[in-house]
Amino acid sequence: MFIGREKELTALNNLYASDKFEFVVIYGRRRVGKTSLINQFINDKKSIYFMGVESNSKQNLENFSKSIFELSTEFASTPTFDSFQRALEYAFKLSENERIVLVIDEYPYVARSSKSLASTLQLLIDKNKDNSKLMLILCGSSMSYMEDYVLSYKAPLYGRRSAQIKLLPFSFGETCRYFKNFSDIDKAMVYGMVGGTPQYLLQMNDKLNIENNIKNTFLNPTSSLFEEPENLLKQEVREPALYNAIITAIASGASRMAEISTKVGEDTNICSVYLKNLLLLGIIRKESPYGEKSTKKSIYSIEDNMFRFWYRFIPENNSIIVRGATELAYKHIEPYLSDYMGKVFEEICMQYLWNELLNNKCQVQFSSLGRWWGNDPKQKKQIEIDIIGEQDKNTALFCECKWTNEKVDLSVLEILKERSEIFSYKNSYFYLFSKSGFTKGCINKANEIGSVTLVSYKDILNQYIL
């Protein structure tokens, strides 16, 4: 089943409809659905699809030649071109008078094995772009390679692309479309466990409850998800052991550079390089308090939900999981699931606010959202605000998100209002988000104040249904 990616498909189809040479770069982390998007796009089109392999130039050239000759009927057999230049020249020749899509998937594998490929493509694009109907798509999972050697200013292909698509995991709303049978709460739980990465979503069974899904995947040594983070790191980086140690340190509560460095036993200069690569891969995020630029206050957290869930629960239970003690492992995890979902719910609420803004339903026209933490000068203690969004120097919104089984009461609103007074905004708007609804006292006070919006989890789901 193919769902979502409407914007990306529309963009690709618009480029295809131009009937002139187009060059599109598609990139994104592994498992995010790049190949599925491409296959959906070329399904009804005349195309040459070639996936590079992590091998030498000879092997890739042979495979590329076969892909080309599958389309052409000019030859009785399938010979191999003597170079990538000859193969590409032939592809351009085929597309002189008719629209053809040429896809080179996992381009970094091919380019690494054939060092002159980028320059060859540059030469042939410059030579043929004005009289060709070829639509060229280069796709890659190596984020650093695609950005440094395809998209960057110094890359041979710079300035020649028509468009680039950085494919991201699905949002919470898009993820909900995958599952018809999960309960409303289980939809959020699944998103908290595996995020919006399509390949991980396919491992979830919406005919089972969350408990059994966790047991069948994360607590099952034969499941692909059981070793997925470690396997992914081995594919993406050269020294997975140190990367693994850094992610483990962050998952265990080390959020600042000095804390992470101490935990892993490496110099901060070394850790900063590894953290930068993890940021590029989309595995971790770096945050500063909203509206502040000081890097001294920056903290690191795990961005990808699957990595976040795995590193939070699996390493500490690994010994009993591999011995088949699934029930015992789940008993160790279950009491902490609601607390774990707190940060996930904040992320879901941020997505809700962005959708409200885009649909012109938000009271504050913010340009960014973020968390804030710092010192309360009145109470002389550290406090946090889940979400802040600023419209201008006079207007902002403040949000509190509660993923609990109890209804949010008046005290939560009062505390949020009090914390907002640390800032100097003349117009403050408040959003309370709740998994389980609100007490009568909270509802009455919100109506009295007038600048308060109460949003239940059911309201969030309705945003995606309507």
GROMACS .gro file of C-alpha atoms in nm:
model
  466
    1MET     CA    1   0.000   0.000   0.000
    2PHE     CA    2   0.137   0.340  -0.102
    3ILE     CA    3   0.017   0.640   0.095
    4GLY     CA    4   0.122   1.001   0.136
    5ARG     CA    5   0.393   1.184  -0.059
    6GLU     CA    6   0.129   1.378  -0.255
    7LYS     CA    7   0.341   1.695  -0.266
    8GLU     CA    8   0.648   1.507  -0.385
    9LEU     CA    9   0.454   1.319  -0.654
   10THR     CA   10   0.293   1.640  -0.773
   11ALA     CA   11   0.632   1.808  -0.799
   12LEU     CA   12   0.776   1.517  -0.997
   13ASN     CA   13   0.476   1.498  -1.229
   14ASN     CA   14   0.491   1.874  -1.295
   15LEU     CA   15   0.857   1.839  -1.395
   16TYR     CA   16   0.775   1.538  -1.611
   17ALA     CA   17   0.502   1.737  -1.788
   18SER     CA   18   0.753   2.000  -1.906
   19ASP     CA   19   0.869   1.756  -2.175
   20LYS     CA   20   1.221   1.905  -2.164
   21PHE     CA   21   1.539   1.801  -1.986
   22GLU     CA   22   1.493   1.791  -1.609
   23PHE     CA   23   1.738   1.687  -1.339
   24VAL     CA   24   1.601   1.598  -0.995
   25VAL     CA   25   1.796   1.503  -0.682
   26ILE     CA   26   1.610   1.289  -0.426
   27TYR     CA   27   1.779   1.216  -0.096
   28GLY     CA   28   1.694   1.115   0.258
   29ARG     CA   29   1.793   0.870   0.527
   30ARG     CA   30   1.757   0.496   0.479
   31ARG     CA   31   1.413   0.334   0.514
   32VAL     CA   32   1.232   0.664   0.453
   33GLY     CA   33   1.069   0.550   0.127
   34LYS     CA   34   1.274   0.708  -0.153
   35THR     CA   35   1.264   0.402  -0.378
   36SER     CA   36   0.892   0.352  -0.316
   37LEU     CA   37   0.828   0.714  -0.418
   38ILE     CA   38   1.030   0.672  -0.736
   39ASN     CA   39   0.859   0.344  -0.825
   40GLN     CA   40   0.519   0.504  -0.775
   41PHE     CA   41   0.620   0.794  -0.999
   42ILE     CA   42   0.762   0.586  -1.287
   43ASN     CA   43   0.493   0.317  -1.267
   44ASP     CA   44   0.309   0.438  -1.579
   45LYS     CA   45   0.603   0.602  -1.755
   46LYS     CA   46   0.872   0.490  -1.996
   47SER     CA   47   1.177   0.465  -1.775
   48ILE     CA   48   1.520   0.321  -1.707
   49TYR     CA   49   1.564   0.226  -1.343
   50PHE     CA   50   1.911   0.138  -1.216
   51MET     CA   51   2.010   0.078  -0.855
   52GLY     CA   52   2.378   0.108  -0.772
   53VAL     CA   53   2.544  -0.156  -0.558
   54GLU     CA   54   2.834  -0.130  -0.318
   55SER     CA   55   3.077  -0.293  -0.560
   56ASN     CA   56   3.332  -0.192  -0.821
   57SER     CA   57   3.281   0.016  -1.134
   58LYS     CA   58   3.270  -0.289  -1.363
   59GLN     CA   59   2.981  -0.449  -1.177
   60ASN     CA   60   2.780  -0.127  -1.167
   61LEU     CA   61   2.843  -0.060  -1.536
   62GLU     CA   62   2.721  -0.410  -1.627
   63ASN     CA   63   2.405  -0.360  -1.422
   64PHE     CA   64   2.349  -0.014  -1.570
   65SER     CA   65   2.386  -0.154  -1.921
   66LYS     CA   66   2.126  -0.423  -1.851
   67SER     CA   67   1.883  -0.161  -1.721
   68ILE     CA   68   1.921   0.046  -2.038
   69PHE     CA   69   1.880  -0.249  -2.274
   70GLU     CA   70   1.564  -0.361  -2.095
   71LEU     CA   71   1.406  -0.050  -2.246
   72SER     CA   72   1.574  -0.057  -2.586
   73THR     CA   73   1.488  -0.313  -2.856
   74GLU     CA   74   1.778  -0.213  -3.079
   75PHE     CA   75   1.997  -0.506  -2.971
   76ALA     CA   76   1.912  -0.877  -2.971
   77SER     CA   77   2.140  -0.941  -2.673
   78THR     CA   78   2.242  -0.721  -2.379
   79PRO     CA   79   2.603  -0.614  -2.427
   80THR     CA   80   2.786  -0.400  -2.174
   81PHE     CA   81   2.889  -0.047  -2.261
   82ASP     CA   82   3.261   0.015  -2.240
   83SER     CA   83   3.213   0.318  -2.010
   84PHE     CA   84   2.952   0.511  -1.816
   85GLN     CA   85   2.993   0.793  -2.067
   86ARG     CA   86   2.888   0.566  -2.354
   87ALA     CA   87   2.593   0.434  -2.151
   88LEU     CA   88   2.472   0.780  -2.060
   89GLU     CA   89   2.519   0.907  -2.416
   90TYR     CA   90   2.293   0.625  -2.533
   91ALA     CA   91   2.029   0.720  -2.273
   92PHE     CA   92   2.036   1.078  -2.397
   93LYS     CA   93   2.007   0.951  -2.755
   94LEU     CA   94   1.698   0.744  -2.667
   95SER     CA   95   1.532   1.053  -2.522
   96GLU     CA   96   1.589   1.286  -2.816
   97ASN     CA   97   1.233   1.246  -2.941
   98GLU     CA   98   1.040   1.093  -2.652
   99ARG     CA   99   1.008   1.145  -2.277
  100ILE     CA  100   1.217   0.895  -2.079
  101VAL     CA  101   1.289   0.892  -1.707
  102LEU     CA  102   1.637   0.774  -1.608
  103VAL     CA  103   1.675   0.686  -1.241
  104ILE     CA  104   2.011   0.616  -1.079
  105ASP     CA  105   1.919   0.495  -0.731
  106GLU     CA  106   2.186   0.475  -0.458
  107TYR     CA  107   2.395   0.710  -0.670
  108PRO     CA  108   2.673   0.739  -0.408
  109TYR     CA  109   2.763   0.371  -0.453
  110VAL     CA  110   2.808   0.424  -0.827
  111ALA     CA  111   2.989   0.756  -0.799
  112ARG     CA  112   3.235   0.626  -0.539
  113SER     CA  113   3.329   0.334  -0.762
  114SER     CA  114   3.355   0.552  -1.073
  115LYS     CA  115   3.530   0.875  -0.972
  116SER     CA  116   3.469   1.050  -1.305
  117LEU     CA  117   3.091   0.988  -1.313
  118ALA     CA  118   2.992   1.330  -1.176
  119SER     CA  119   3.212   1.511  -1.428
  120THR     CA  120   3.077   1.291  -1.707
  121LEU     CA  121   2.721   1.375  -1.611
  122GLN     CA  122   2.812   1.745  -1.601
  123LEU     CA  123   2.958   1.723  -1.950
  124LEU     CA  124   2.662   1.538  -2.100
  125ILE     CA  125   2.399   1.753  -1.929
  126ASP     CA  126   2.563   2.072  -2.061
  127LYS     CA  127   2.588   1.920  -2.408
  128ASN     CA  128   2.234   1.777  -2.434
  129LYS     CA  129   2.006   1.977  -2.202
  130ASP     CA  130   1.869   2.201  -2.477
  131ASN     CA  131   1.759   1.920  -2.709
  132SER     CA  132   1.682   1.633  -2.474
  133LYS     CA  133   1.358   1.506  -2.322
  134LEU     CA  134   1.539   1.303  -2.057
  135MET     CA  135   1.424   1.334  -1.696
  136LEU     CA  136   1.724   1.237  -1.485
  137ILE     CA  137   1.676   1.140  -1.120
  138LEU     CA  138   1.972   1.083  -0.889
  139CYS     CA  139   1.876   0.928  -0.557
  140GLY     CA  140   2.086   0.854  -0.250
  141SER     CA  141   2.070   0.752   0.114
  142SER     CA  142   2.409   0.887   0.213
  143MET     CA  143   2.302   1.231   0.330
  144SER     CA  144   2.656   1.368   0.361
  145TYR     CA  145   2.755   1.246   0.015
  146MET     CA  146   2.446   1.385  -0.157
  147GLU     CA  147   2.483   1.722   0.011
  148ASP     CA  148   2.861   1.749  -0.033
  149TYR     CA  149   2.911   1.596  -0.378
  150VAL     CA  150   2.580   1.657  -0.557
  151LEU     CA  151   2.410   1.962  -0.407
  152SER     CA  152   2.696   2.176  -0.275
  153TYR     CA  153   2.844   2.477  -0.453
  154LYS     CA  154   3.174   2.294  -0.515
  155ALA     CA  155   3.011   1.983  -0.667
  156PRO     CA  156   3.046   1.931  -1.047
  157LEU     CA  157   2.666   1.902  -1.081
  158TYR     CA  158   2.592   2.223  -0.892
  159GLY     CA  159   2.355   2.459  -1.074
  160ARG     CA  160   2.228   2.195  -1.313
  161ARG     CA  161   1.943   2.044  -1.114
  162SER     CA  162   1.583   2.145  -1.172
  163ALA     CA  163   1.475   2.046  -0.821
  164GLN     CA  164   1.578   1.861  -0.511
  165ILE     CA  165   1.358   1.663  -0.275
  166LYS     CA  166   1.476   1.583   0.076
  167LEU     CA  167   1.240   1.304   0.178
  168LEU     CA  168   1.150   1.315   0.547
  169PRO     CA  169   0.965   1.065   0.768
  170PHE     CA  170   0.588   1.092   0.778
  171SER     CA  171   0.421   1.330   1.021
  172PHE     CA  172   0.191   1.197   1.292
  173GLY     CA  173  -0.114   1.269   1.078
  174GLU     CA  174   0.030   1.080   0.781
  175THR     CA  175   0.130   0.794   1.009
  176CYS     CA  176  -0.230   0.760   1.132
  177ARG     CA  177  -0.337   0.693   0.772
  178TYR     CA  178  -0.134   0.373   0.774
  179PHE     CA  179  -0.348   0.211   1.042
  180LYS     CA  180  -0.723   0.155   1.038
  181ASN     CA  181  -0.756  -0.076   1.337
  182PHE     CA  182  -0.537   0.076   1.607
  183SER     CA  183  -0.715   0.260   1.888
  184ASP     CA  184  -0.659   0.636   1.905
  185ILE     CA  185  -0.409   0.598   2.190
  186ASP     CA  186  -0.225   0.317   2.012
  187LYS     CA  187  -0.176   0.539   1.706
  188ALA     CA  188   0.020   0.783   1.920
  189MET     CA  189   0.209   0.498   2.085
  190VAL     CA  190   0.314   0.356   1.749
  191TYR     CA  191   0.435   0.697   1.638
  192GLY     CA  192   0.629   0.723   1.963
  193MET     CA  193   0.788   0.382   1.905
  194VAL     CA  194   0.889   0.401   1.538
  195GLY     CA  195   0.815   0.757   1.423
  196GLY     CA  196   0.710   0.815   1.065
  197THR     CA  197   0.967   0.601   0.885
  198PRO     CA  198   0.767   0.385   0.640
  199GLN     CA  199   0.988   0.076   0.665
  200TYR     CA  200   0.942   0.069   1.043
  201LEU     CA  201   0.569   0.131   1.021
  202LEU     CA  202   0.541  -0.179   0.805
  203GLN     CA  203   0.667  -0.384   1.099
  204MET     CA  204   0.365  -0.280   1.308
  205ASN     CA  205   0.045  -0.488   1.300
  206ASP     CA  206  -0.269  -0.285   1.369
  207LYS     CA  207  -0.465  -0.604   1.441
  208LEU     CA  208  -0.260  -0.645   1.759
  209ASN     CA  209  -0.239  -0.415   2.059
  210ILE     CA  210   0.070  -0.214   2.148
  211GLU     CA  211   0.193  -0.466   2.402
  212ASN     CA  212   0.203  -0.745   2.146
  213ASN     CA  213   0.359  -0.519   1.884
  214ILE     CA  214   0.642  -0.433   2.123
  215LYS     CA  215   0.689  -0.801   2.208
  216ASN     CA  216   0.690  -0.906   1.840
  217THR     CA  217   0.943  -0.643   1.729
  218PHE     CA  218   1.164  -0.474   1.987
  219LEU     CA  219   1.160  -0.771   2.227
  220ASN     CA  220   1.203  -1.037   1.959
  221PRO     CA  221   1.568  -1.122   1.875
  222THR     CA  222   1.464  -1.243   1.527
  223SER     CA  223   1.283  -0.919   1.439
  224SER     CA  224   1.450  -0.670   1.205
  225LEU     CA  225   1.385  -0.389   1.455
  226PHE     CA  226   1.571  -0.567   1.733
  227GLU     CA  227   1.911  -0.482   1.583
  228GLU     CA  228   1.805  -0.202   1.347
  229PRO     CA  229   1.983   0.094   1.515
  230GLU     CA  230   2.313  -0.086   1.533
  231ASN     CA  231   2.282  -0.218   1.176
  232LEU     CA  232   2.191   0.129   1.047
  233LEU     CA  233   2.495   0.282   1.217
  234LYS     CA  234   2.720   0.017   1.059
  235GLN     CA  235   2.587   0.116   0.717
  236GLU     CA  236   2.623   0.490   0.771
  237VAL     CA  237   2.943   0.543   0.973
  238ARG     CA  238   3.294   0.405   1.000
  239GLU     CA  239   3.318   0.379   1.378
  240PRO     CA  240   2.975   0.262   1.496
  241ALA     CA  241   3.100   0.176   1.847
  242LEU     CA  242   3.167   0.538   1.943
  243TYR     CA  243   2.848   0.659   1.777
  244ASN     CA  244   2.660   0.393   1.971
  245ALA     CA  245   2.822   0.510   2.295
  246ILE     CA  246   2.724   0.872   2.227
  247ILE     CA  247   2.360   0.787   2.152
  248THR     CA  248   2.348   0.566   2.462
  249ALA     CA  249   2.484   0.854   2.671
  250ILE     CA  250   2.215   1.090   2.539
  251ALA     CA  251   1.941   0.830   2.595
  252SER     CA  252   2.056   0.786   2.956
  253GLY     CA  253   2.016   1.158   3.029
  254ALA     CA  254   2.342   1.323   2.923
  255SER     CA  255   2.223   1.621   2.720
  256ARG     CA  256   2.511   1.872   2.723
  257MET     CA  257   2.840   1.839   2.540
  258ALA     CA  258   3.048   1.813   2.858
  259GLU     CA  259   2.816   1.546   3.003
  260ILE     CA  260   2.825   1.339   2.683
  261SER     CA  261   3.202   1.370   2.661
  262THR     CA  262   3.242   1.250   3.021
  263LYS     CA  263   3.003   0.959   2.971
  264VAL     CA  264   3.181   0.823   2.664
  265GLY     CA  265   3.532   0.908   2.785
  266GLU     CA  266   3.633   1.113   2.481
  267ASP     CA  267   3.748   1.473   2.432
  268THR     CA  268   3.474   1.725   2.353
  269ASN     CA  269   3.641   1.809   2.020
  270ILE     CA  270   3.609   1.446   1.913
  271CYS     CA  271   3.251   1.420   2.038
  272SER     CA  272   3.151   1.735   1.851
  273VAL     CA  273   3.251   1.576   1.517
  274TYR     CA  274   3.048   1.263   1.587
  275LEU     CA  275   2.751   1.465   1.710
  276LYS     CA  276   2.758   1.670   1.391
  277ASN     CA  277   2.733   1.352   1.183
  278LEU     CA  278   2.445   1.222   1.396
  279LEU     CA  279   2.267   1.554   1.344
  280LEU     CA  280   2.315   1.520   0.969
  281LEU     CA  281   2.171   1.168   0.978
  282GLY     CA  282   1.862   1.296   1.160
  283ILE     CA  283   1.921   1.067   1.457
  284ILE     CA  284   1.975   1.341   1.716
  285ARG     CA  285   1.876   1.707   1.745
  286LYS     CA  286   2.048   2.009   1.896
  287GLU     CA  287   1.835   2.265   2.075
  288SER     CA  288   1.880   2.596   2.250
  289PRO     CA  289   1.610   2.762   2.463
  290TYR     CA  290   1.359   2.925   2.228
  291GLY     CA  291   1.471   3.272   2.124
  292GLU     CA  292   1.823   3.235   2.260
  293LYS     CA  293   2.135   3.195   2.048
  294SER     CA  294   2.383   3.103   2.321
  295THR     CA  295   2.546   2.768   2.241
  296LYS     CA  296   2.640   2.734   2.609
  297LYS     CA  297   2.279   2.639   2.682
  298SER     CA  298   2.247   2.397   2.390
  299ILE     CA  299   2.137   2.043   2.466
  300TYR     CA  300   2.122   1.724   2.259
  301SER     CA  301   1.836   1.476   2.243
  302ILE     CA  302   1.739   1.184   2.021
  303GLU     CA  303   1.537   1.305   1.722
  304ASP     CA  304   1.433   0.975   1.564
  305ASN     CA  305   1.157   0.804   1.762
  306MET     CA  306   1.267   0.451   1.680
  307PHE     CA  307   1.620   0.526   1.803
  308ARG     CA  308   1.477   0.704   2.106
  309PHE     CA  309   1.256   0.408   2.201
  310TRP     CA  310   1.522   0.147   2.128
  311TYR     CA  311   1.800   0.316   2.327
  312ARG     CA  312   1.563   0.396   2.613
  313PHE     CA  313   1.446   0.038   2.666
  314ILE     CA  314   1.641  -0.229   2.477
  315PRO     CA  315   2.008  -0.209   2.590
  316GLU     CA  316   1.921  -0.233   2.960
  317ASN     CA  317   1.697  -0.534   2.893
  318ASN     CA  318   1.908  -0.696   2.623
  319SER     CA  319   2.034  -0.986   2.835
  320ILE     CA  320   1.688  -1.110   2.924
  321ILE     CA  321   1.548  -1.045   2.575
  322VAL     CA  322   1.805  -1.269   2.403
  323ARG     CA  323   1.721  -1.542   2.655
  324GLY     CA  324   1.360  -1.532   2.544
  325ALA     CA  325   1.218  -1.371   2.858
  326THR     CA  326   0.979  -1.152   2.658
  327GLU     CA  327   0.715  -1.120   2.931
  328LEU     CA  328   0.972  -1.017   3.191
  329ALA     CA  329   1.128  -0.761   2.956
  330TYR     CA  330   0.787  -0.607   2.885
  331LYS     CA  331   0.715  -0.584   3.259
  332HIS     CA  332   1.034  -0.381   3.292
  333ILE     CA  333   0.927  -0.145   3.012
  334GLU     CA  334   0.552  -0.102   3.061
  335PRO     CA  335   0.558   0.121   3.375
  336TYR     CA  336   0.768   0.383   3.191
  337LEU     CA  337   0.576   0.402   2.864
  338SER     CA  338   0.349   0.689   2.967
  339ASP     CA  339   0.644   0.897   3.088
  340TYR     CA  340   0.830   0.817   2.764
  341MET     CA  341   0.533   0.942   2.561
  342GLY     CA  342   0.552   1.289   2.720
  343LYS     CA  343   0.812   1.421   2.475
  344VAL     CA  344   0.643   1.242   2.186
  345PHE     CA  345   0.317   1.418   2.269
  346GLU     CA  346   0.496   1.754   2.264
  347GLU     CA  347   0.612   1.675   1.911
  348ILE     CA  348   0.256   1.580   1.808
  349CYS     CA  349   0.125   1.906   1.957
  350MET     CA  350   0.384   2.109   1.764
  351GLN     CA  351   0.268   1.945   1.442
  352TYR     CA  352  -0.090   2.032   1.535
  353LEU     CA  353   0.003   2.399   1.581
  354TRP     CA  354   0.182   2.410   1.245
  355ASN     CA  355  -0.126   2.267   1.076
  356GLU     CA  356  -0.346   2.525   1.250
  357LEU     CA  357  -0.116   2.802   1.128
  358LEU     CA  358  -0.113   2.674   0.770
  359ASN     CA  359  -0.492   2.652   0.776
  360ASN     CA  360  -0.516   3.007   0.914
  361LYS     CA  361  -0.675   2.889   1.239
  362CYS     CA  362  -0.404   2.985   1.487
  363GLN     CA  363  -0.439   3.299   1.699
  364VAL     CA  364  -0.066   3.367   1.676
  365GLN     CA  365   0.112   3.391   1.340
  366PHE     CA  366   0.439   3.241   1.461
  367SER     CA  367   0.736   3.171   1.235
  368SER     CA  368   0.895   2.904   1.455
  369LEU     CA  369   0.821   2.687   1.758
  370GLY     CA  370   1.047   2.552   2.027
  371ARG     CA  371   1.099   2.458   2.390
  372TRP     CA  372   1.228   2.697   2.652
  373TRP     CA  373   1.414   2.629   2.973
  374GLY     CA  374   1.590   2.861   3.211
  375ASN     CA  375   1.583   3.036   3.546
  376ASP     CA  376   1.270   3.183   3.702
  377PRO     CA  377   1.397   3.498   3.877
  378LYS     CA  378   1.098   3.513   4.112
  379GLN     CA  379   1.111   3.155   4.234
  380LYS     CA  380   1.487   3.128   4.177
  381LYS     CA  381   1.466   2.784   4.021
  382GLN     CA  382   1.494   2.619   3.679
  383ILE     CA  383   1.168   2.586   3.486
  384GLU     CA  384   1.055   2.466   3.144
  385ILE     CA  385   0.788   2.568   2.895
  386ASP     CA  386   0.690   2.289   2.654
  387ILE     CA  387   0.626   2.506   2.347
  388ILE     CA  388   0.671   2.876   2.268
  389GLY     CA  389   0.600   3.051   1.939
  390GLU     CA  390   0.658   3.420   1.873
  391GLN     CA  391   0.469   3.635   1.624
  392ASP     CA  392   0.661   3.956   1.697
  393LYS     CA  393   0.809   4.137   1.996
  394ASN     CA  394   0.461   4.195   2.136
  395THR     CA  395   0.280   3.866   2.074
  396ALA     CA  396   0.353   3.500   2.151
  397LEU     CA  397   0.189   3.172   2.242
  398PHE     CA  398   0.277   2.947   2.537
  399CYS     CA  399   0.184   2.579   2.554
  400GLU     CA  400   0.176   2.299   2.807
  401CYS     CA  401   0.135   1.936   2.696
  402LYS     CA  402   0.012   1.661   2.932
  403TRP     CA  403   0.010   1.293   2.835
  404THR     CA  404  -0.157   1.157   3.147
  405ASN     CA  405  -0.475   0.968   3.230
  406GLU     CA  406  -0.593   1.253   3.453
  407LYS     CA  407  -0.777   1.556   3.323
  408VAL     CA  408  -0.574   1.877   3.316
  409ASP     CA  409  -0.684   2.101   3.601
  410LEU     CA  410  -0.678   2.474   3.669
  411SER     CA  411  -0.335   2.465   3.836
  412VAL     CA  412  -0.165   2.373   3.506
  413LEU     CA  413  -0.309   2.683   3.339
  414GLU     CA  414  -0.214   2.905   3.631
  415ILE     CA  415   0.145   2.780   3.630
  416LEU     CA  416   0.175   2.833   3.255
  417LYS     CA  417   0.042   3.191   3.286
  418GLU     CA  418   0.284   3.260   3.568
  419ARG     CA  419   0.581   3.131   3.368
  420SER     CA  420   0.483   3.338   3.066
  421GLU     CA  421   0.527   3.651   3.278
  422ILE     CA  422   0.905   3.594   3.273
  423PHE     CA  423   0.885   3.730   2.919
  424SER     CA  424   0.783   4.082   2.819
  425TYR     CA  425   0.512   4.011   2.561
  426LYS     CA  426   0.209   4.241   2.575
  427ASN     CA  427  -0.020   3.981   2.416
  428SER     CA  428   0.013   3.624   2.542
  429TYR     CA  429  -0.197   3.335   2.417
  430PHE     CA  430  -0.212   2.999   2.588
  431TYR     CA  431  -0.264   2.646   2.461
  432LEU     CA  432  -0.320   2.349   2.690
  433PHE     CA  433  -0.292   2.007   2.528
  434SER     CA  434  -0.429   1.704   2.710
  435LYS     CA  435  -0.451   1.333   2.645
  436SER     CA  436  -0.757   1.299   2.871
  437GLY     CA  437  -0.941   1.630   2.861
  438PHE     CA  438  -0.988   1.911   3.116
  439THR     CA  439  -1.157   1.968   3.449
  440LYS     CA  440  -1.461   2.194   3.473
  441GLY     CA  441  -1.259   2.448   3.668
  442CYS     CA  442  -0.995   2.464   3.397
  443ILE     CA  443  -1.259   2.502   3.124
  444ASN     CA  444  -1.440   2.781   3.311
  445LYS     CA  445  -1.115   2.973   3.374
  446ALA     CA  446  -1.009   2.936   3.011
  447ASN     CA  447  -1.341   3.083   2.898
  448GLU     CA  448  -1.305   3.366   3.146
  449ILE     CA  449  -0.954   3.460   3.030
  450GLY     CA  450  -1.044   3.439   2.661
  451SER     CA  451  -0.692   3.394   2.527
  452VAL     CA  452  -0.674   3.025   2.621
  453THR     CA  453  -0.728   2.735   2.381
  454LEU     CA  454  -0.790   2.388   2.522
  455VAL     CA  455  -0.698   2.104   2.286
  456SER     CA  456  -0.766   1.742   2.369
  457TYR     CA  457  -0.590   1.452   2.198
  458LYS     CA  458  -0.923   1.377   2.026
  459ASP     CA  459  -0.920   1.731   1.882
  460ILE     CA  460  -0.575   1.664   1.737
  461LEU     CA  461  -0.696   1.345   1.569
  462ASN     CA  462  -1.000   1.527   1.430
  463GLN     CA  463  -0.766   1.772   1.256
  464TYR     CA  464  -0.648   1.484   1.036
  465ILE     CA  465  -0.992   1.336   0.981
  466LEU     CA  466  -1.177   1.652   0.873
   0.00000   0.00000   0.00000
